[in-house]
C-alpha positions as protocol buffer text, in pm:
chain_id: "A"
residue {
  index: 1
  type: MET
  ca { x: -5544 y: -18448 z: 8166 }
}
residue {
  index: 2
  type: SER
  ca { x: -5247 y: -18636 z: 8295 }
}
residue {
  index: 3
  type: GLU
  ca { x: -5263 y: -18796 z: 8636 }
}
residue {
  index: 4
  type: HIS
  ca { x: -4889 y: -18725 z: 8672 }
}
residue {
  index: 5
  type: GLU
  ca { x: -4932 y: -18350 z: 8641 }
}
residue {
  index: 6
  type: ALA
  ca { x: -5225 y: -18287 z: 8876 }
}
residue {
  index: 7
  type: ARG
  ca { x: -5365 y: -18462 z: 9181 }
}
residue {
  index: 8
  type: ILE
  ca { x: -5706 y: -18590 z: 9070 }
}
residue {
  index: 9
  type: SER
  ca { x: -6005 y: -18669 z: 9290 }
}
residue {
  index: 10
  type: GLY
  ca { x: -6372 y: -18736 z: 9229 }
}
residue {
  index: 11
  type: PRO
  ca { x: -6558 y: -18989 z: 9019 }
}
residue {
  index: 12
  type: TRP
  ca { x: -6388 y: -18921 z: 8683 }
}
residue {
  index: 13
  type: THR
  ca { x: -6060 y: -19051 z: 8547 }
}
residue {
  index: 14
  type: ALA
  ca { x: -5805 y: -18820 z: 8386 }
}
residue {
  index: 15
  type: ASP
  ca { x: -5938 y: -18920 z: 8042 }
}
residue {
  index: 16
  type: GLU
  ca { x: -6297 y: -18846 z: 8145 }
}
residue {
  index: 17
  type: ILE
  ca { x: -6191 y: -18505 z: 8275 }
}
residue {
  index: 18
  type: ALA
  ca { x: -6013 y: -18431 z: 7947 }
}
residue {
  index: 19
  type: THR
  ca { x: -6319 y: -18537 z: 7746 }
}
residue {
  index: 20
  type: PHE
  ca { x: -6548 y: -18318 z: 7958 }
}
residue {
  index: 21
  type: LEU
  ca { x: -6318 y: -18016 z: 7918 }
}
residue {
  index: 22
  type: ASP
  ca { x: -6301 y: -18069 z: 7542 }
}
residue {
  index: 23
  type: GLU
  ca { x: -6680 y: -18102 z: 7506 }
}
residue {
  index: 24
  type: ALA
  ca { x: -6802 y: -17838 z: 7755 }
}
residue {
  index: 25
  type: VAL
  ca { x: -6829 y: -17516 z: 7559 }
}
residue {
  index: 26
  type: VAL
  ca { x: -6900 y: -17301 z: 7864 }
}
residue {
  index: 27
  type: PRO
  ca { x: -6680 y: -17036 z: 8023 }
}
residue {
  index: 28
  type: ILE
  ca { x: -6424 y: -17126 z: 8285 }
}
residue {
  index: 29
  type: ARG
  ca { x: -6466 y: -16941 z: 8613 }
}
residue {
  index: 30
  type: LEU
  ca { x: -6125 y: -16821 z: 8725 }
}
residue {
  index: 31
  type: ALA
  ca { x: -6060 y: -16707 z: 9083 }
}
residue {
  index: 32
  type: ALA
  ca { x: -5752 y: -16519 z: 9201 }
}
residue {
  index: 33
  type: VAL
  ca { x: -5643 y: -16295 z: 9486 }
}
residue {
  index: 34
  type: ALA
  ca { x: -5594 y: -15933 z: 9379 }
}
residue {
  index: 35
  type: PRO
  ca { x: -5307 y: -15720 z: 9513 }
}
residue {
  index: 36
  type: SER
  ca { x: -5565 y: -15557 z: 9743 }
}
residue {
  index: 37
  type: GLY
  ca { x: -5603 y: -15894 z: 9917 }
}
residue {
  index: 38
  type: TRP
  ca { x: -5961 y: -15938 z: 9797 }
}
residue {
  index: 39
  type: PRO
  ca { x: -6057 y: -16242 z: 9589 }
}
residue {
  index: 40
  type: VAL
  ca { x: -6176 y: -16183 z: 9233 }
}
residue {
  index: 41
  type: ILE
  ca { x: -6361 y: -16419 z: 9003 }
}
residue {
  index: 42
  type: LEU
  ca { x: -6431 y: -16387 z: 8633 }
}
residue {
  index: 43
  type: SER
  ca { x: -6554 y: -16596 z: 8346 }
}
residue {
  index: 44
  type: LEU
  ca { x: -6340 y: -16648 z: 8037 }
}
residue {
  index: 45
  type: TRP
  ca { x: -6349 y: -16864 z: 7728 }
}
residue {
  index: 46
  type: PHE
  ca { x: -6104 y: -17153 z: 7756 }
}
residue {
  index: 47
  type: LEU
  ca { x: -5968 y: -17452 z: 7572 }
}
residue {
  index: 48
  type: ARG
  ca { x: -5768 y: -17751 z: 7681 }
}
residue {
  index: 49
  type: ASP
  ca { x: -5416 y: -17767 z: 7541 }
}
residue {
  index: 50
  type: GLY
  ca { x: -5259 y: -18091 z: 7658 }
}
residue {
  index: 51
  type: ASP
  ca { x: -5248 y: -18076 z: 8037 }
}
residue {
  index: 52
  type: SER
  ca { x: -5311 y: -17699 z: 8041 }
}
residue {
  index: 53
  type: LEU
  ca { x: -5620 y: -17483 z: 8019 }
}
residue {
  index: 54
  type: VAL
  ca { x: -5573 y: -17171 z: 7810 }
}
residue {
  index: 55
  type: CYS
  ca { x: -5769 y: -16844 z: 7804 }
}
residue {
  index: 56
  type: ALA
  ca { x: -5706 y: -16507 z: 7640 }
}
residue {
  index: 57
  type: THR
  ca { x: -5779 y: -16150 z: 7736 }
}
residue {
  index: 58
  type: GLN
  ca { x: -5656 y: -15802 z: 7661 }
}
residue {
  index: 59
  type: GLN
  ca { x: -5320 y: -15716 z: 7813 }
}
residue {
  index: 60
  type: SER
  ca { x: -5481 y: -15417 z: 7986 }
}
residue {
  index: 61
  type: ALA
  ca { x: -5737 y: -15634 z: 8173 }
}
residue {
  index: 62
  type: SER
  ca { x: -5695 y: -15612 z: 8550 }
}
residue {
  index: 63
  type: ILE
  ca { x: -5683 y: -15993 z: 8576 }
}
residue {
  index: 64
  type: VAL
  ca { x: -5350 y: -15988 z: 8389 }
}
residue {
  index: 65
  type: ALA
  ca { x: -5191 y: -15768 z: 8657 }
}
residue {
  index: 66
  type: THR
  ca { x: -5355 y: -15976 z: 8929 }
}
residue {
  index: 67
  type: LEU
  ca { x: -5215 y: -16301 z: 8788 }
}
residue {
  index: 68
  type: ALA
  ca { x: -4874 y: -16146 z: 8725 }
}
residue {
  index: 69
  type: ALA
  ca { x: -4856 y: -16058 z: 9095 }
}
residue {
  index: 70
  type: GLU
  ca { x: -4991 y: -16394 z: 9220 }
}
residue {
  index: 71
  type: ARG
  ca { x: -4941 y: -16693 z: 8991 }
}
residue {
  index: 72
  type: ARG
  ca { x: -5179 y: -16920 z: 9182 }
}
residue {
  index: 73
  type: CYS
  ca { x: -5550 y: -16942 z: 9103 }
}
residue {
  index: 74
  type: ALA
  ca { x: -5856 y: -17161 z: 9133 }
}
residue {
  index: 75
  type: PHE
  ca { x: -6095 y: -17255 z: 8854 }
}
residue {
  index: 76
  type: GLU
  ca { x: -6424 y: -17423 z: 8781 }
}
residue {
  index: 77
  type: VAL
  ca { x: -6579 y: -17555 z: 8462 }
}
residue {
  index: 78
  type: SER
  ca { x: -6933 y: -17682 z: 8502 }
}
residue {
  index: 79
  type: VAL
  ca { x: -7248 y: -17716 z: 8299 }
}
residue {
  index: 80
  type: ASN
  ca { x: -7517 y: -17457 z: 8365 }
}
residue {
  index: 81
  type: ASP
  ca { x: -7820 y: -17686 z: 8342 }
}
residue {
  index: 82
  type: PRO
  ca { x: -7915 y: -17998 z: 8540 }
}
residue {
  index: 83
  type: PRO
  ca { x: -7794 y: -18259 z: 8583 }
}
residue {
  index: 84
  type: TYR
  ca { x: -7491 y: -18072 z: 8720 }
}
residue {
  index: 85
  type: ARG
  ca { x: -7138 y: -18195 z: 8665 }
}
residue {
  index: 86
  type: GLY
  ca { x: -6796 y: -18044 z: 8619 }
}
residue {
  index: 87
  type: VAL
  ca { x: -6445 y: -17997 z: 8747 }
}
residue {
  index: 88
  type: ARG
  ca { x: -6277 y: -17750 z: 8978 }
}
residue {
  index: 89
  type: GLY
  ca { x: -5924 y: -17715 z: 9093 }
}
residue {
  index: 90
  type: ARG
  ca { x: -5613 y: -17517 z: 9161 }
}
residue {
  index: 91
  type: ALA
  ca { x: -5351 y: -17413 z: 8910 }
}
residue {
  index: 92
  type: THR
  ca { x: -5039 y: -17211 z: 8856 }
}
residue {
  index: 93
  type: VAL
  ca { x: -5052 y: -16952 z: 8581 }
}
residue {
  index: 94
  type: SER
  ca { x: -4817 y: -16834 z: 8311 }
}
residue {
  index: 95
  type: LEU
  ca { x: -4888 y: -16530 z: 8096 }
}
residue {
  index: 96
  type: GLU
  ca { x: -4778 y: -16532 z: 7733 }
}
residue {
  index: 97
  type: PRO
  ca { x: -4813 y: -16266 z: 7464 }
}
residue {
  index: 98
  type: ASP
  ca { x: -5071 y: -16365 z: 7202 }
}
residue {
  index: 99
  type: ALA
  ca { x: -4913 y: -16138 z: 6940 }
}
residue {
  index: 100
  type: ASP
  ca { x: -5037 y: -16337 z: 6640 }
}
residue {
  index: 101
  type: LEU
  ca { x: -5380 y: -16393 z: 6807 }
}
residue {
  index: 102
  type: ALA
  ca { x: -5348 y: -16770 z: 6762 }
}
residue {
  index: 103
  type: THR
  ca { x: -5499 y: -16839 z: 7105 }
}
residue {
  index: 104
  type: LEU
  ca { x: -5780 y: -16587 z: 7061 }
}
residue {
  index: 105
  type: ARG
  ca { x: -5859 y: -16729 z: 6715 }
}
residue {
  index: 106
  type: ARG
  ca { x: -5882 y: -17083 z: 6855 }
}
residue {
  index: 107
  type: LEU
  ca { x: -6115 y: -16958 z: 7130 }
}
residue {
  index: 108
  type: VAL
  ca { x: -6332 y: -16767 z: 6881 }
}
residue {
  index: 109
  type: GLU
  ca { x: -6366 y: -17077 z: 6665 }
}
residue {
  index: 110
  type: ARG
  ca { x: -6449 y: -17295 z: 6967 }
}
residue {
  index: 111
  type: TYR
  ca { x: -6716 y: -17064 z: 7110 }
}
residue {
  index: 112
  type: LEU
  ca { x: -6854 y: -16895 z: 6798 }
}
residue {
  index: 113
  type: GLY
  ca { x: -6806 y: -17177 z: 6546 }
}
residue {
  index: 114
  type: SER
  ca { x: -6594 y: -16971 z: 6306 }
}
residue {
  index: 115
  type: ALA
  ca { x: -6392 y: -16653 z: 6282 }
}
residue {
  index: 116
  type: ASP
  ca { x: -6609 y: -16516 z: 6001 }
}
residue {
  index: 117
  type: GLY
  ca { x: -6893 y: -16341 z: 6187 }
}
residue {
  index: 118
  type: THR
  ca { x: -6923 y: -15977 z: 6287 }
}
residue {
  index: 119
  type: PHE
  ca { x: -6843 y: -16036 z: 6654 }
}
residue {
  index: 120
  type: ALA
  ca { x: -6550 y: -16264 z: 6569 }
}
residue {
  index: 121
  type: SER
  ca { x: -6413 y: -16003 z: 6327 }
}
residue {
  index: 122
  type: TRP
  ca { x: -6444 y: -15735 z: 6593 }
}
residue {
  index: 123
  type: LEU
  ca { x: -6263 y: -15947 z: 6854 }
}
residue {
  index: 124
  type: LEU
  ca { x: -5983 y: -16039 z: 6615 }
}
residue {
  index: 125
  type: GLY
  ca { x: -5959 y: -15688 z: 6468 }
}
residue {
  index: 126
  type: ARG
  ca { x: -5894 y: -15488 z: 6785 }
}
residue {
  index: 127
  type: ASP
  ca { x: -5565 y: -15301 z: 6810 }
}
residue {
  index: 128
  type: THR
  ca { x: -5504 y: -15384 z: 7175 }
}
residue {
  index: 129
  type: PRO
  ca { x: -5247 y: -15650 z: 7267 }
}
residue {
  index: 130
  type: GLU
  ca { x: -5380 y: -15988 z: 7381 }
}
residue {
  index: 131
  type: VAL
  ca { x: -5236 y: -16218 z: 7647 }
}
residue {
  index: 132
  type: ALA
  ca { x: -5276 y: -16594 z: 7669 }
}
residue {
  index: 133
  type: ILE
  ca { x: -5339 y: -16715 z: 8025 }
}
residue {
  index: 134
  type: ARG
  ca { x: -5210 y: -17071 z: 8066 }
}
residue {
  index: 135
  type: LEU
  ca { x: -5332 y: -17264 z: 8370 }
}
residue {
  index: 136
  type: SER
  ca { x: -5127 y: -17565 z: 8476 }
}
residue {
  index: 137
  type: PRO
  ca { x: -5355 y: -17756 z: 8717 }
}
residue {
  index: 138
  type: THR
  ca { x: -5203 y: -17890 z: 9037 }
}
residue {
  index: 139
  type: GLN
  ca { x: -5531 y: -18030 z: 9173 }
}
residue {
  index: 140
  type: ILE
  ca { x: -5850 y: -18127 z: 8990 }
}
residue {
  index: 141
  type: ALA
  ca { x: -6171 y: -18252 z: 9149 }
}
residue {
  index: 142
  type: SER
  ca { x: -6463 y: -18374 z: 8940 }
}
residue {
  index: 143
  type: TRP
  ca { x: -6824 y: -18407 z: 9041 }
}
residue {
  index: 144
  type: ASP
  ca { x: -7120 y: -18560 z: 8861 }
}
residue {
  index: 145
  type: TYR
  ca { x: -7477 y: -18545 z: 8990 }
}
residue {
  index: 146
  type: ARG
  ca { x: -7639 y: -18715 z: 8691 }
}
residue {
  index: 147
  type: ARG
  ca { x: -7733 y: -19031 z: 8885 }
}
residue {
  index: 148
  type: ARG
  ca { x: -7876 y: -18851 z: 9187 }
}
residue {
  index: 149
  type: MET
  ca { x: -8068 y: -18597 z: 8975 }
}
residue {
  index: 150
  type: ARG
  ca { x: -8248 y: -18850 z: 8753 }
}
residue {
  index: 151
  type: SER
  ca { x: -8623 y: -18797 z: 8756 }
}
């Protein structure tokens, strides 16, 4: 992550944040405000692409319409087991067609290890259009409880 692109706070440097995001193979939790005015949160696979975080979903998913109406969101990426650590922040969103499924394929390989399995084939073989969701962070805060949670 570049310190010039996003305001960074917390114990980690921009390079440490980037390393964590590259190594943490957990879903990103994405929060947005729906047109109804209610907040929504969902978990998606993600990958870091330069200073951006990129997800993919079907074009018909309600989060696509939500993000098209309101391009601001919040996110969190954190480990699920102690000692807890992670990053959270705010971002602006752009939506891009994933017509050739390049983004989805990269996500499948990151989370499933390859695109050869049954589930991977099903994901990549659907006839529904996919959308890449690109988050451009404006603020990123890291936290790391490893020292305080040592036994």
